[in-house]
Short mmCIF file of C-alpha atoms in Angstrom, two decimals:
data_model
loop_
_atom_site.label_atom_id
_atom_site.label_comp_id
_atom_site.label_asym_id
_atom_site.label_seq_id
_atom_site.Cartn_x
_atom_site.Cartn_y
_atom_site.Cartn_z
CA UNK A 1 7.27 187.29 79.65
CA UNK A 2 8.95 189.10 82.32
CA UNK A 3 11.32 192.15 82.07
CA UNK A 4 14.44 192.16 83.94
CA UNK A 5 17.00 195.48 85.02
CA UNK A 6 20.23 194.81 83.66
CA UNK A 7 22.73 195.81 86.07
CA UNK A 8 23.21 199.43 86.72
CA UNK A 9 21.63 200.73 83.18
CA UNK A 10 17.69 201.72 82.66
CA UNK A 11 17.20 198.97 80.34
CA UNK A 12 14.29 196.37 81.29
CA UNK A 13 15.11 193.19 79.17
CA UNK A 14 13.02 190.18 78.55
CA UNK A 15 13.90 187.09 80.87
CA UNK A 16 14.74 185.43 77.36
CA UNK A 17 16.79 186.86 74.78
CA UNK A 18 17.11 186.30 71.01
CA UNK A 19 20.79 184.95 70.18
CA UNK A 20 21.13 185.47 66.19
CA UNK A 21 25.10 183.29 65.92
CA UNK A 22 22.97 181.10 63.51
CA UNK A 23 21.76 183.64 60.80
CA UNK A 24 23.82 183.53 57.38
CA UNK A 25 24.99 180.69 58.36
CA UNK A 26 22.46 177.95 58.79
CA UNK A 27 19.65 180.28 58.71
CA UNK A 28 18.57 182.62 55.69
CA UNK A 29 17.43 186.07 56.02
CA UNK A 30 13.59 184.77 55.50
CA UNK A 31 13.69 182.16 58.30
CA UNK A 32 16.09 184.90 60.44
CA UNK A 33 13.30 187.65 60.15
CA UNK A 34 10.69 185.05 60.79
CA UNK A 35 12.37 184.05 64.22
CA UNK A 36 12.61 187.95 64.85
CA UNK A 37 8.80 188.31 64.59
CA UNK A 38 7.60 185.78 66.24
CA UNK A 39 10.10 186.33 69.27
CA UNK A 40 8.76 189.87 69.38
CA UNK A 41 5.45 188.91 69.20
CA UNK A 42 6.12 186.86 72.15
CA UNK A 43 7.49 189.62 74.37
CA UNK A 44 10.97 189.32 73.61
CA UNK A 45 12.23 192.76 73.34
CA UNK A 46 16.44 191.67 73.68
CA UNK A 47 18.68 190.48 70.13
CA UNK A 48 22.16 189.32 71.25
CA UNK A 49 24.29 189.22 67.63
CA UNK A 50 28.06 190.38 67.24
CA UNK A 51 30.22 191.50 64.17
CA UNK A 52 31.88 188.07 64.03
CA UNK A 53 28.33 186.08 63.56
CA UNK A 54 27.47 183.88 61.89
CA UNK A 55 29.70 181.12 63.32
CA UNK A 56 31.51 179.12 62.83
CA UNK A 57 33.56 182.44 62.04
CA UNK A 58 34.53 183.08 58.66
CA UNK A 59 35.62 186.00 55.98
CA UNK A 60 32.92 184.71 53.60
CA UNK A 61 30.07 185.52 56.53
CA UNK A 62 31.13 188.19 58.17
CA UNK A 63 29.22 190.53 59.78
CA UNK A 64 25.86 188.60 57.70
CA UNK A 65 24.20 188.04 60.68
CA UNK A 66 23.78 192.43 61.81
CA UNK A 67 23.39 192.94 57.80
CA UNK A 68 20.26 189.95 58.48
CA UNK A 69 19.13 192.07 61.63
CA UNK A 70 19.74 195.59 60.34
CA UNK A 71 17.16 194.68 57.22
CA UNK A 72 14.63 194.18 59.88
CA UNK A 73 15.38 196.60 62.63
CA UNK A 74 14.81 199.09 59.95
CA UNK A 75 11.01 197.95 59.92
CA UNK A 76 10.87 198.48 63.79
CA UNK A 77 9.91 201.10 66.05
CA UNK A 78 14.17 201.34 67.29
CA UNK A 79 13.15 202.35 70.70
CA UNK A 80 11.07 198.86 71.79
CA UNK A 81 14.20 196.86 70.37
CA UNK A 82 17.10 196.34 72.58
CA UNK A 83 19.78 195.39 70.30
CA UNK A 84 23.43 193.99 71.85
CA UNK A 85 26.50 193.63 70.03
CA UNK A 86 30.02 192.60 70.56
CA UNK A 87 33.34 193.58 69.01
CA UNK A 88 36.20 190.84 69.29
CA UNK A 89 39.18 191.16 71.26
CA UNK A 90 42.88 190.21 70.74
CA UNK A 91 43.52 186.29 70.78
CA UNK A 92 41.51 184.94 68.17
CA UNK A 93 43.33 185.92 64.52
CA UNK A 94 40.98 186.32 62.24
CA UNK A 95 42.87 188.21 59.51
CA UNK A 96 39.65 189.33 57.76
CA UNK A 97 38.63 191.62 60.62
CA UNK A 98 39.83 194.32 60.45
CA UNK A 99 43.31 193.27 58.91
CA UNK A 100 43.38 191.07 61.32
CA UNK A 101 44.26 193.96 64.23
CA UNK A 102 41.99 193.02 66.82
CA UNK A 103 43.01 194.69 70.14
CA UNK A 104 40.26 196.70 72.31
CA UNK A 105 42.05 199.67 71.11
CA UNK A 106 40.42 203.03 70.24
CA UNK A 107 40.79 202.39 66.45
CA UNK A 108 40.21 199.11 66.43
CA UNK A 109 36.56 199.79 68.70
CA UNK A 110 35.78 202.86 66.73
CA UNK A 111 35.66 200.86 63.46
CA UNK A 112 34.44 198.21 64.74
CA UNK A 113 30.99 200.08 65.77
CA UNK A 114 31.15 202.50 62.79
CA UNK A 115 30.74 199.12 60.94
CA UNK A 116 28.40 197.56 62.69
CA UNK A 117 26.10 200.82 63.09
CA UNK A 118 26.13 200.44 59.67
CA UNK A 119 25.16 196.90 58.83
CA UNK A 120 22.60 196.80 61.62
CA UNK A 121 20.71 200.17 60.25
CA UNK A 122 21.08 201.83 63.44
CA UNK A 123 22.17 204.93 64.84
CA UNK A 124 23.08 203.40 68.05
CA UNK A 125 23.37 199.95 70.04
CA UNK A 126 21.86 199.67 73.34
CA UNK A 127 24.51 197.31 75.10
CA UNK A 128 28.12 197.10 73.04
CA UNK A 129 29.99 193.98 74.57
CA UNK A 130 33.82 193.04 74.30
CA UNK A 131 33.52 189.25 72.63
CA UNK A 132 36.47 188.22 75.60
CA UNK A 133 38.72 189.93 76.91
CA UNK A 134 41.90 191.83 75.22
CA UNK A 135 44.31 190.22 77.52
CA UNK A 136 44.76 186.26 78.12
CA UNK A 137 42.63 184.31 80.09
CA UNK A 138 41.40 180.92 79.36
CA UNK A 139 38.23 180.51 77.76
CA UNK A 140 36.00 178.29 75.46
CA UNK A 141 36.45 175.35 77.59
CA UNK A 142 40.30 176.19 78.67
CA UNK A 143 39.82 175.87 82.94
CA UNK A 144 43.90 176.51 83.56
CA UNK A 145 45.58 179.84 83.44
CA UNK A 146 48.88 179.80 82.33
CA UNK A 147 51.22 182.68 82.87
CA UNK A 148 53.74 182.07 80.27
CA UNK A 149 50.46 182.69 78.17
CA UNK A 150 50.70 186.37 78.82
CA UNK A 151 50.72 188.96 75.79
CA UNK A 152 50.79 192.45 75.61
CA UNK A 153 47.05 194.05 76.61
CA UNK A 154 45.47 197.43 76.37
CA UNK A 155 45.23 198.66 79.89
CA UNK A 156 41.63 198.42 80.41
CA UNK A 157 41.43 202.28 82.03
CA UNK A 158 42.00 203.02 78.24
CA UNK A 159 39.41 200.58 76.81
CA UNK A 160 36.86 202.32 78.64
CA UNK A 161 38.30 206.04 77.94
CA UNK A 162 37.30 204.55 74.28
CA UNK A 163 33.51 203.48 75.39
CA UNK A 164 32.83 206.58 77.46
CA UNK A 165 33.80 208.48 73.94
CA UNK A 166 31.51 206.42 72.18
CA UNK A 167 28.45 206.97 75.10
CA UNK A 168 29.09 210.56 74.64
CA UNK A 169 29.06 210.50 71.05
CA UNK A 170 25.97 208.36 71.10
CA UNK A 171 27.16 205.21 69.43
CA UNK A 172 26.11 203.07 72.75
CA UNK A 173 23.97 203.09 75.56
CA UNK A 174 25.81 200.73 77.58
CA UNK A 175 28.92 198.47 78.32
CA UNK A 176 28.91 194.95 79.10
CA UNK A 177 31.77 191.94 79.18
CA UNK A 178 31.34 188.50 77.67
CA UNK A 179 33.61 185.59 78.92
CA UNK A 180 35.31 187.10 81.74
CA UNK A 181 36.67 186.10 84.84
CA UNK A 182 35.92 187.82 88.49
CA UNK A 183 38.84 189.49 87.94
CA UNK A 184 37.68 190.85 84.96
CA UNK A 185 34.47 192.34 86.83
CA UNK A 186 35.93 193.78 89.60
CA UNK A 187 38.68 195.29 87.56
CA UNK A 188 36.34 196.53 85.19
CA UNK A 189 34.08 197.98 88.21
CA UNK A 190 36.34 199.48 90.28
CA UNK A 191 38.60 201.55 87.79
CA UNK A 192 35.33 202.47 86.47
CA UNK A 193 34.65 204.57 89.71
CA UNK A 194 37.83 205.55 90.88
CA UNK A 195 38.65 207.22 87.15
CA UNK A 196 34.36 208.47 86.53
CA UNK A 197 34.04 206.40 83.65
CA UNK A 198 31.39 203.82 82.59
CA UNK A 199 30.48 200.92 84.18
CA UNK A 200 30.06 197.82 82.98
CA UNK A 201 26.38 196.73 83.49
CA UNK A 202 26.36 193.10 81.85
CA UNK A 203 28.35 189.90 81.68
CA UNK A 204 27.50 187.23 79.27
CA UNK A 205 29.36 183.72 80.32
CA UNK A 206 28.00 180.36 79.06
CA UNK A 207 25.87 178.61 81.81
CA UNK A 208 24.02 175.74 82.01
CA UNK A 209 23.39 172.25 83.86
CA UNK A 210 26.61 171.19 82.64
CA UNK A 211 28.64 173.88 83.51
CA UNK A 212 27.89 176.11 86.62
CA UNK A 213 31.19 177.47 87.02
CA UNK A 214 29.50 181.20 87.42
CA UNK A 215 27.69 179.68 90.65
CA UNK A 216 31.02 180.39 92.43
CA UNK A 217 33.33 183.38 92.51
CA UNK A 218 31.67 185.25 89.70
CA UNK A 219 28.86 184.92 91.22
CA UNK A 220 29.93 186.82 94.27
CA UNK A 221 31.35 189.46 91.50
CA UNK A 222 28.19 190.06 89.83
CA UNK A 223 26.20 190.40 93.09
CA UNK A 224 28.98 192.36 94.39
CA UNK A 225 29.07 194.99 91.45
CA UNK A 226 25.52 195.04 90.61
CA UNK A 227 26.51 193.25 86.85
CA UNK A 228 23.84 190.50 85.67
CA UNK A 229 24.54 187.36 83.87
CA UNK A 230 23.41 187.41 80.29
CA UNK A 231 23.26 183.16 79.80
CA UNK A 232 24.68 181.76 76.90
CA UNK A 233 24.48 178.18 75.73
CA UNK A 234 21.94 177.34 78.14
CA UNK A 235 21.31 174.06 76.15
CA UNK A 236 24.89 173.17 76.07
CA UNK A 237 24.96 173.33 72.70
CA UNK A 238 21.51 171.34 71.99
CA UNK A 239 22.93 168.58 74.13
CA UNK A 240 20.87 169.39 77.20
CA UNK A 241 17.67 168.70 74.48
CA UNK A 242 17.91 165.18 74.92
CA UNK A 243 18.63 165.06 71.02
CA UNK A 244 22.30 163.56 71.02
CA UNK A 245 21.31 160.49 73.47
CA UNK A 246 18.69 159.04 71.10
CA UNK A 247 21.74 157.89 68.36
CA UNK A 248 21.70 160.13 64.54
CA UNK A 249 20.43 164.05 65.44
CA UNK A 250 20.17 164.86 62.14
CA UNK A 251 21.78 168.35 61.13
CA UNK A 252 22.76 170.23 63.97
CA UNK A 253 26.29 172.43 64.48
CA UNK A 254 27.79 169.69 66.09
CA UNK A 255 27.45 167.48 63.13
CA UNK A 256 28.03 170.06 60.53
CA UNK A 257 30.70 171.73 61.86
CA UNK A 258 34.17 169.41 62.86
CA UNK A 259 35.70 170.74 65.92
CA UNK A 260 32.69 172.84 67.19
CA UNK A 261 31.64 172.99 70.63
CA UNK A 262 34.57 170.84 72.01
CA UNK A 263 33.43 171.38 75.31
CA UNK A 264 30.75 169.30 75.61
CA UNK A 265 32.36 166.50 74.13
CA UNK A 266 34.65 165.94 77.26
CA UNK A 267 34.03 162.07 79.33
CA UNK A 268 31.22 162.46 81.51
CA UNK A 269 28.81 164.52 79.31
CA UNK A 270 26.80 162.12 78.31
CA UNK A 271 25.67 160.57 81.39
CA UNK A 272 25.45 163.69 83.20
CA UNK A 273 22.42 164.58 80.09
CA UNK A 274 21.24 161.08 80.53
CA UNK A 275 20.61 161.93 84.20
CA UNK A 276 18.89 165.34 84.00
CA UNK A 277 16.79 164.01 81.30
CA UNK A 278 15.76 161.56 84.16
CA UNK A 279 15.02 164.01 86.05
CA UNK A 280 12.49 166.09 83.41
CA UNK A 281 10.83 162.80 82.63
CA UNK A 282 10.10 161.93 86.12
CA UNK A 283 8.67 165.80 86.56
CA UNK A 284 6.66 165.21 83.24
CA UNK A 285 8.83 167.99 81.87
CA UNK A 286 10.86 167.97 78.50
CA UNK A 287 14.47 168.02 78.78
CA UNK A 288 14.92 171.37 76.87
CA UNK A 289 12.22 172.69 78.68
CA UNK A 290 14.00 171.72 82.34
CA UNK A 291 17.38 173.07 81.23
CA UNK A 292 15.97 176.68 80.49
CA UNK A 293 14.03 176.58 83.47
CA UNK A 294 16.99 176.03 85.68
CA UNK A 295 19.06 178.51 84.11
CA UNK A 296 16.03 181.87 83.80
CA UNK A 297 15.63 180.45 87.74
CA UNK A 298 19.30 181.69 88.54
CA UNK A 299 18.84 184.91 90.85
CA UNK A 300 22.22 186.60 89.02
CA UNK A 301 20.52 185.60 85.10
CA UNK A 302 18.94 188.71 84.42
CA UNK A 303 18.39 187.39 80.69
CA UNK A 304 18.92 183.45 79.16
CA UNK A 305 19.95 183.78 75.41
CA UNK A 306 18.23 180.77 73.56
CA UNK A 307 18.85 180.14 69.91
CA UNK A 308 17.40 178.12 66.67
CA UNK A 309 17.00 176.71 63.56
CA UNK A 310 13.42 176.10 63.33
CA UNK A 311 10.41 177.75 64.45
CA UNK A 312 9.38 174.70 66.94
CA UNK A 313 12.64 175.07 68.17
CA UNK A 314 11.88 178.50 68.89
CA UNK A 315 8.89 178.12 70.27
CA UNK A 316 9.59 175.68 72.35
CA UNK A 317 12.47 177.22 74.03
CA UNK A 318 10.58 180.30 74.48
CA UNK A 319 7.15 178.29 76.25
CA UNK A 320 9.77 177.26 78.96
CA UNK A 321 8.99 180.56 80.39
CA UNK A 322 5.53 178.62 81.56
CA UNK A 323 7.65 176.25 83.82
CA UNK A 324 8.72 177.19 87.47
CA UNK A 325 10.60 174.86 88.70
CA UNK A 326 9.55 173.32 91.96
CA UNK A 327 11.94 172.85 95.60
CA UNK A 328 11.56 168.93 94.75
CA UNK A 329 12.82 169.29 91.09
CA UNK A 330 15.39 172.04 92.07
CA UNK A 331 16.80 168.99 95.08
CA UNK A 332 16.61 166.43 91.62
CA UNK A 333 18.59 168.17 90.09
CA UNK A 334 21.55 169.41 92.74
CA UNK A 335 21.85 165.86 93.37
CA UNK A 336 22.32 164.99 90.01
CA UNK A 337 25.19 168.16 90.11
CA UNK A 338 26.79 166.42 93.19
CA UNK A 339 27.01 163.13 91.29
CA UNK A 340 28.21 165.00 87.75
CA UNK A 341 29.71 168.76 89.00
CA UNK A 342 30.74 171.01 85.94
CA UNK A 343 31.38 168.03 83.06
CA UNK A 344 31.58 170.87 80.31
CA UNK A 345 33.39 174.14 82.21
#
């Protein structure tokens, strides 16, 4: 296992990280602690989770999945843990959060950590994400801003007045932003500096063979303010696996859940997986273990979040770690991108 810096902070994370969205959900607290072991074991040291896990989202679950790691984490020496959690933004209306006032406002975030503190048994969180961002943007598979979209927004000077309270008081180590834009970053970044307040160190977008849209402009952001791509989805959902092209997958959260994942359902998918999956056969790879590969190969991924089920899946996702991905199989698959760019954006 290697250990990656993330961003601007001290912390060294693992090259793969622990994504917990599953536990209390399809996974019970026995088979959640047992993933938490054995990824530790393996040199993981980084747990992604957030107070609106498990998903799919809903009053019955929430917060289950930091209760599930909190139970654990108070078994653990804290300071070889790094534990990252988000609190949701403005958008999304989930009326059991918080009475369903969700804004990146001060009362809103101090709540929201006070809570989660709680649940996960912690005195502290190491990285403290925004879910997305307070304003609008497009996102989960939306690729066209619309102005007439627009709603009111905190100014984000005074979302991070809020984190560099919360720093001080102790509460978090570190700031990061999950599905942003470049705008996001640089906004973020530069108001950070001009005003002395923190600076965002992380950014965790979905990225994987079938959607590469960080390749481009937020690409150039994160090099450009030193702010590293924590990889979500990197299967695409468990598409990337292989499993969905051989007919009936069984029980997976496409199947269980109508409406989940929409993204990867758009015209193209398929064949674009049937191609890469080509492409790990003829390298005597597996198809999982190609499309984790690819994305821990990035030079901006400074950690790929991999989730599970099952223990094989686990392990499996984590051996990819073993495969290095060679200039021949790297050409396979850009011409495979040429011939299917971005299917699932």
């Amino acid at each position: 296992m290697q250990y990656n810096s993330l961003g601007e902070s001290n912390l060294k994370v693992s090259e793969i990280c622990l994504g917990t969205m599953t536990f209390g959900q399809q996974n019970t607290i026995e088979e959640a602690h047992q993933q938490l072991d054995y990824a530790l074991d393996r040199g993981i040291n980084f747990i992604d989770a957030a107070e609106m896990y498990p998903v799919p989202p809903r009053a019955e679950t929430h917060g289950v999945t930091e209760t599930y790691i909190g139970e654990w984490l108070k078994h653990q020496q804290r300071d070889k843990v790094i534990v990252a959690t988000k609190v949701i933004g403005a958008g999304r209306r989930f009326k059991w959060v918080r009475e369903g006032v969700n804004k990146v406002d001060r009362d809103s975030v101090k709540q929201a950590i006070d809570d989660s503190l709680k649940r996960l048994q912690t005195d502290y969180v190491d990285l403290y994400q925004i879910h997305w961002p307070d304003r609008y943007v497009p996102q989960f598979g939306q690729t066209i801003f619309d102005p007439k979209q627009e709603r009111e927004t905190v100014p984000i000077a005074e979302q991070l007045e809020v984190f560099a309270d919360l720093i001080k008081a102790g509460k978090i180590r570190y700031l990061g932003l999950s599905n942003e834009t470049p705008w996001g970053i640089t906004t973020f970044s530069s108001l950070a500096q001009q005003l002395g307040l923190p600076k965002v160190v992380s950014i965790q977008n979905a990225y994987n063979l079938l959607n590469r849209v960080f390749d481009s402009a937020l690409a150039e952001a994160s090099y450009r303010e030193n702010v590293g791509l924590l990889a979500y989805s990197p299967l695409a959902f468990g598409f990337l696996s292989g499993k969905y092209l051989q007919g009936d997958p069984g029980t997976t959260r496409i199947t269980l859940f109508e409406q989940f994942g929409q993204r990867y359902l758009k015209p193209r998918v398929k064949e674009a997986v049937a191609a890469y999956a080509e492409v790990a056969k003829r390298h005597n790879l597996s198809p999982t273990a190609l499309a984790l590969a690819f994305v821990r190969s990035r030079w901006f991924v400074s950690s790929t979040i991999i989730g599970a089920t099952t223990l094989d899946q686990l392990r499996e996702n984590i051996d990819s770690i073993k495969v290095d991905l060679t200039p021949d199989i790297l050409k396979d698959i850009e011409e495979v991108y040429t011939q299917y760019p971005n299917p699932a954006p």
